[in-house]
Tab-separated table of N, CA and C and ligand atoms in Angstrom:
chain	number	residue	atom	x	y	z
A	5	MET	N	191.136	82.628	100.672
A	5	MET	CA	191.083	82.341	101.625
A	5	MET	C	188.973	81.844	101.880
A	6	LYS	N	188.644	80.713	102.316
A	6	LYS	CA	188.214	80.464	101.520
A	6	LYS	C	187.680	80.107	102.945
A	7	ILE	N	186.522	80.236	103.267
A	7	ILE	CA	186.024	79.548	105.344
A	7	ILE	C	184.781	78.423	104.419
A	8	ASN	N	185.446	77.425	105.920
A	8	ASN	CA	183.973	76.621	105.755
A	8	ASN	C	182.328	76.732	106.197
A	9	LYS	N	181.669	77.156	105.354
A	9	LYS	CA	180.464	77.182	105.540
A	9	LYS	C	179.822	76.530	106.498
A	10	SER	N	179.709	75.064	106.642
A	10	SER	CA	179.187	74.349	107.202
A	10	SER	C	179.867	74.789	108.492
A	11	LEU	N	181.223	74.442	108.844
A	11	LEU	CA	181.897	75.177	110.259
A	11	LEU	C	180.818	75.827	111.300
A	12	ILE	N	180.924	77.327	109.882
A	12	ILE	CA	180.516	78.227	110.452
A	12	ILE	C	179.121	78.118	111.372
A	13	ALA	N	178.452	77.182	110.066
A	13	ALA	CA	177.071	76.886	110.410
A	13	ALA	C	176.586	76.350	112.091
A	14	PHE	N	177.670	75.291	112.287
A	14	PHE	CA	178.007	74.468	113.062
A	14	PHE	C	177.826	75.429	114.286
A	15	LEU	N	179.413	76.461	114.334
A	15	LEU	CA	179.423	76.861	115.877
A	15	LEU	C	178.160	77.911	115.937
A	16	VAL	N	177.694	78.516	114.994
A	16	VAL	CA	176.579	79.053	115.153
A	16	VAL	C	175.657	79.064	115.538
A	17	ALA	N	175.460	76.869	115.604
A	17	ALA	CA	174.228	76.512	116.580
A	17	ALA	C	174.615	75.686	117.279
A	18	SER	N	176.037	75.615	117.223
A	18	SER	CA	176.310	75.367	119.364
A	18	SER	C	175.896	76.528	119.825
A	19	LEU	N	175.826	77.944	119.258
A	19	LEU	CA	176.650	78.423	120.271
A	19	LEU	C	174.739	78.953	120.595
A	20	LEU	N	173.926	79.209	120.022
A	20	LEU	CA	172.339	79.185	119.619
A	20	LEU	C	172.198	78.196	120.984
A	21	THR	N	172.908	76.705	121.211
A	21	THR	CA	171.936	75.955	122.243
A	21	THR	C	172.554	75.764	122.953
A	22	VAL	N	173.465	76.166	123.541
A	22	VAL	CA	174.373	77.041	124.362
A	22	VAL	C	173.533	77.916	125.383
A	23	GLY	N	173.094	79.147	124.525
A	23	GLY	CA	172.340	80.231	125.064
A	23	GLY	C	171.430	79.689	125.490
A	24	LEU	N	169.856	79.289	124.169
A	24	LEU	CA	169.130	78.597	124.788
A	24	LEU	C	169.183	77.639	126.560
A	25	ALA	N	169.936	76.755	126.634
A	25	ALA	CA	170.204	76.112	127.489
A	25	ALA	C	170.135	76.867	128.574
A	26	PHE	N	171.402	77.849	128.482
A	26	PHE	CA	171.024	79.191	129.674
A	26	PHE	C	169.733	79.268	129.963
A	27	ALA	N	169.446	79.463	128.590
A	27	ALA	CA	168.492	80.786	129.988
A	27	ALA	C	167.700	79.325	129.780
A	28	GLY	N	167.037	78.773	129.901
A	28	GLY	CA	166.113	77.747	130.250
A	28	GLY	C	166.721	77.565	131.791
A	29	GLU	N	167.973	76.998	131.341
A	29	GLU	CA	167.950	76.651	133.287
A	29	GLU	C	168.315	77.746	133.981
A	30	ALA	N	167.740	78.813	133.502
A	30	ALA	CA	167.615	80.202	134.526
A	30	ALA	C	166.119	80.304	134.807
A	31	LYS	N	165.735	80.121	133.673
A	31	LYS	CA	163.988	80.210	133.593
A	31	LYS	C	163.758	79.458	134.662
A	32	LYS	N	164.158	77.936	134.929
A	32	LYS	CA	163.828	76.759	136.157
A	32	LYS	C	163.977	77.671	137.045
A	33	ASP	N	165.177	78.119	137.091
A	33	ASP	CA	165.915	78.574	139.017
A	33	ASP	C	164.418	80.155	139.155
A	34	ASP	N	164.242	80.013	138.645
A	34	ASP	CA	162.953	81.688	138.771
A	34	ASP	C	162.308	80.537	138.687
A	35	ALA	N	161.303	79.533	138.456
A	35	ALA	CA	160.550	78.819	138.456
A	35	ALA	C	159.319	78.905	139.795
A	36	ALA	N	158.268	79.859	139.497
A	36	ALA	CA	157.625	79.123	141.183
A	36	ALA	C	157.373	78.295	141.415
A	37	LYS	N	156.718	77.889	142.244
A	37	LYS	CA	156.227	76.266	142.815
A	37	LYS	C	155.219	77.085	143.555
A	38	VAL	N	153.819	76.426	143.186
A	38	VAL	CA	152.420	76.946	143.653
A	38	VAL	C	152.495	75.597	144.571
A	39	ALA	N	151.554	76.319	146.051
A	39	ALA	CA	151.814	75.585	146.734
A	39	ALA	C	150.921	74.587	146.861
A	40	GLY	N	150.374	72.430	147.707
A	40	GLY	CA	149.984	72.145	146.605
A	40	GLY	C	148.496	72.023	147.060
A	41	CYS	N	148.691	72.328	148.289
A	41	CYS	CA	147.450	72.707	148.643
A	41	CYS	C	146.066	74.303	147.907
A	42	CYS	N	147.053	74.829	147.641
A	42	CYS	CA	146.437	75.782	147.070
A	42	CYS	C	146.373	76.054	145.059
A	43	THR	N	146.842	74.591	144.973
A	43	THR	CA	146.459	73.564	143.622
A	43	THR	C	145.190	73.481	143.722
A	44	LYS	N	144.763	72.398	144.304
A	44	LYS	CA	144.392	71.750	144.402
A	44	LYS	C	143.206	72.492	144.064
A	45	ALA	N	143.234	73.597	145.259
A	45	ALA	CA	142.373	74.378	145.935
A	45	ALA	C	142.065	75.658	144.267
A	46	ALA	N	143.402	75.779	143.987
A	46	ALA	CA	143.137	76.404	142.357
A	46	ALA	C	142.668	75.566	140.887
A	47	LYS	N	142.270	74.593	141.175
A	47	LYS	CA	141.574	73.362	140.425
A	47	LYS	C	139.997	73.449	140.685
A	48	GLU	N	139.539	73.764	141.441
A	48	GLU	CA	138.446	73.488	142.071
A	48	GLU	C	138.005	75.250	142.027
A	49	SER	N	138.613	75.815	141.224
A	49	SER	CA	137.769	76.468	141.238
A	49	SER	C	138.166	78.111	142.700
A	50	LYS	N	138.905	77.855	143.945
A	50	LYS	CA	138.856	78.278	144.298
A	50	LYS	C	139.730	78.470	145.099
A	51	ALA	N	139.432	80.144	145.915
A	51	ALA	CA	141.427	79.901	146.901
A	51	ALA	C	141.025	79.289	148.407
A	52	CYS	N	143.136	79.251	148.798
A	52	CYS	CA	143.065	78.260	149.387
A	52	CYS	C	143.116	79.443	150.493
A	53	GLY	N	141.991	78.043	151.536
A	53	GLY	CA	141.636	78.961	152.789
A	53	GLY	C	142.625	78.839	153.528
A	54	HIS	N	144.083	78.246	153.532
A	54	HIS	CA	145.225	78.649	155.173
A	54	HIS	C	145.487	79.645	154.857
A	55	GLU	N	145.799	80.092	155.483
A	55	GLU	CA	145.873	81.758	156.267
A	55	GLU	C	147.057	82.287	156.251
A	56	CYS	N	148.316	81.217	156.437
A	56	CYS	CA	150.035	81.868	155.995
A	56	CYS	C	149.268	81.763	154.047
A	57	CYS	N	149.236	81.057	153.450
A	57	CYS	CA	148.664	81.211	151.927
A	57	CYS	C	147.725	82.448	151.202
A	58	VAL	N	146.553	82.725	151.744
A	58	VAL	CA	146.543	83.773	151.914
A	58	VAL	C	147.628	84.984	151.891
A	59	ALA	N	148.035	85.047	153.491
A	59	ALA	CA	148.777	86.549	153.549
A	59	ALA	C	149.605	85.971	152.788
A	60	ALA	N	150.031	85.275	152.260
A	60	ALA	CA	150.935	85.508	150.889
A	60	ALA	C	151.372	85.546	149.867
A	61	ALA	N	149.965	85.270	149.069
A	61	ALA	CA	148.667	85.968	148.540
A	61	ALA	C	148.838	86.807	147.926
A	62	LYS	N	148.449	87.779	149.350
A	62	LYS	CA	148.625	89.191	148.679
A	62	LYS	C	149.284	89.707	148.911
A	63	ALA	N	151.011	89.152	149.139
A	63	ALA	CA	152.383	89.922	148.942
A	63	ALA	C	153.086	89.430	148.179
A	64	GLY	N	151.228	88.835	146.751
A	64	GLY	CA	152.724	88.308	145.550
A	64	GLY	C	153.352	86.941	145.624
A	65	ASN	N	153.327	85.709	146.693
A	65	ASN	CA	154.145	85.067	146.575
A	65	ASN	C	153.152	84.351	146.701
A	66	ASN	N	153.485	83.258	146.291
A	66	ASN	CA	153.505	81.583	146.859
A	66	ASN	C	154.010	80.855	148.224
A	67	CYS	N	152.816	80.473	149.002
A	67	CYS	CA	153.626	80.090	150.340
A	67	CYS	C	154.065	78.760	150.833
A	68	GLU	N	155.128	79.383	151.724
A	68	GLU	CA	156.557	78.817	151.640
A	68	GLU	C	156.101	78.153	152.502
A	69	LYS	N	155.181	78.168	153.535
A	69	LYS	CA	154.984	76.868	154.482
A	69	LYS	C	155.153	76.386	153.643
A	70	CYS	N	153.888	75.912	152.867
A	70	CYS	CA	152.669	74.632	152.433
A	70	CYS	C	153.685	74.378	151.395
A	71	GLY	N	154.694	74.257	150.711
A	71	GLY	CA	155.679	73.943	149.654
A	71	GLY	C	155.536	74.663	148.834
A	72	GLY	N	154.874	76.075	148.367
A	72	GLY	CA	155.941	76.877	147.313
A	72	GLY	C	156.466	77.540	147.136
A	73	HIS	N	157.209	77.618	146.399
A	73	HIS	CA	158.159	78.846	146.251
A	73	HIS	C	158.093	80.074	145.073
A	74	GLY	N	158.431	81.333	145.542
A	74	GLY	CA	158.490	82.621	144.225
A	74	GLY	C	157.629	83.060	144.255
A	75	LYS	N	157.230	83.998	143.437
A	75	LYS	CA	155.543	84.554	142.651
A	75	LYS	C	155.346	84.167	142.635
A	76	ALA	N	154.116	84.181	142.598
A	76	ALA	CA	153.006	84.012	142.249
A	76	ALA	C	152.085	84.328	140.489
A	77	GLU	N	151.638	83.350	140.545
A	77	GLU	CA	151.690	84.236	138.741
A	77	GLU	C	150.421	84.833	138.710
A	78	VAL	N	150.749	85.692	137.557
A	78	VAL	CA	149.670	87.241	137.281
A	78	VAL	C	148.491	85.903	136.102
A	79	LYS	N	148.050	85.648	135.695
A	79	LYS	CA	146.778	84.627	135.440
A	79	LYS	C	146.594	86.123	134.485
A	80	LYS	N	146.175	87.024	134.983
A	80	LYS	CA	144.946	87.862	134.668
A	80	LYS	C	145.952	89.112	133.368
A	81	ALA	N	147.016	89.195	134.276
A	81	ALA	CA	147.485	89.931	132.898
A	81	ALA	C	147.833	89.292	131.123
A	82	ASP	N	148.341	87.964	131.683
A	82	ASP	CA	148.228	87.287	130.409
A	82	ASP	C	147.547	87.197	129.110
A	83	ALA	N	146.614	87.147	130.058
A	83	ALA	CA	145.635	86.794	129.432
A	83	ALA	C	145.598	87.856	128.593
A	84	LYS	N	145.053	89.615	128.983
A	84	LYS	CA	145.328	90.471	128.325
A	84	LYS	C	145.770	90.236	126.950
A	85	LYS	N	147.583	89.832	126.858
A	85	LYS	CA	148.476	89.428	126.116
A	85	LYS	C	147.987	88.474	124.729
B	2	ZN	ZN1	147.615	76.501	150.228
B	3	ZN	ZN1	150.242	78.058	152.911
């Protein structure tokens, strides 16, 4: 019994695409968002001066009061890789 190779290739490609789509969506949900004021400060190589942002940054989070969300990026760790 011969199996259609192109059909198998198509099925594998479909599964991979679905897997990647799921991974992409999961990433989107987990994506951290830096508050606007902190993004502006970072562009000027400064730390945001807002008390709420400083407190959030100390906890390793983005300031939710200012529109941020999730964990703050750890850029130093990425640079080492
Ligand atoms: Zn801020
Ligand atoms: Zn803030």
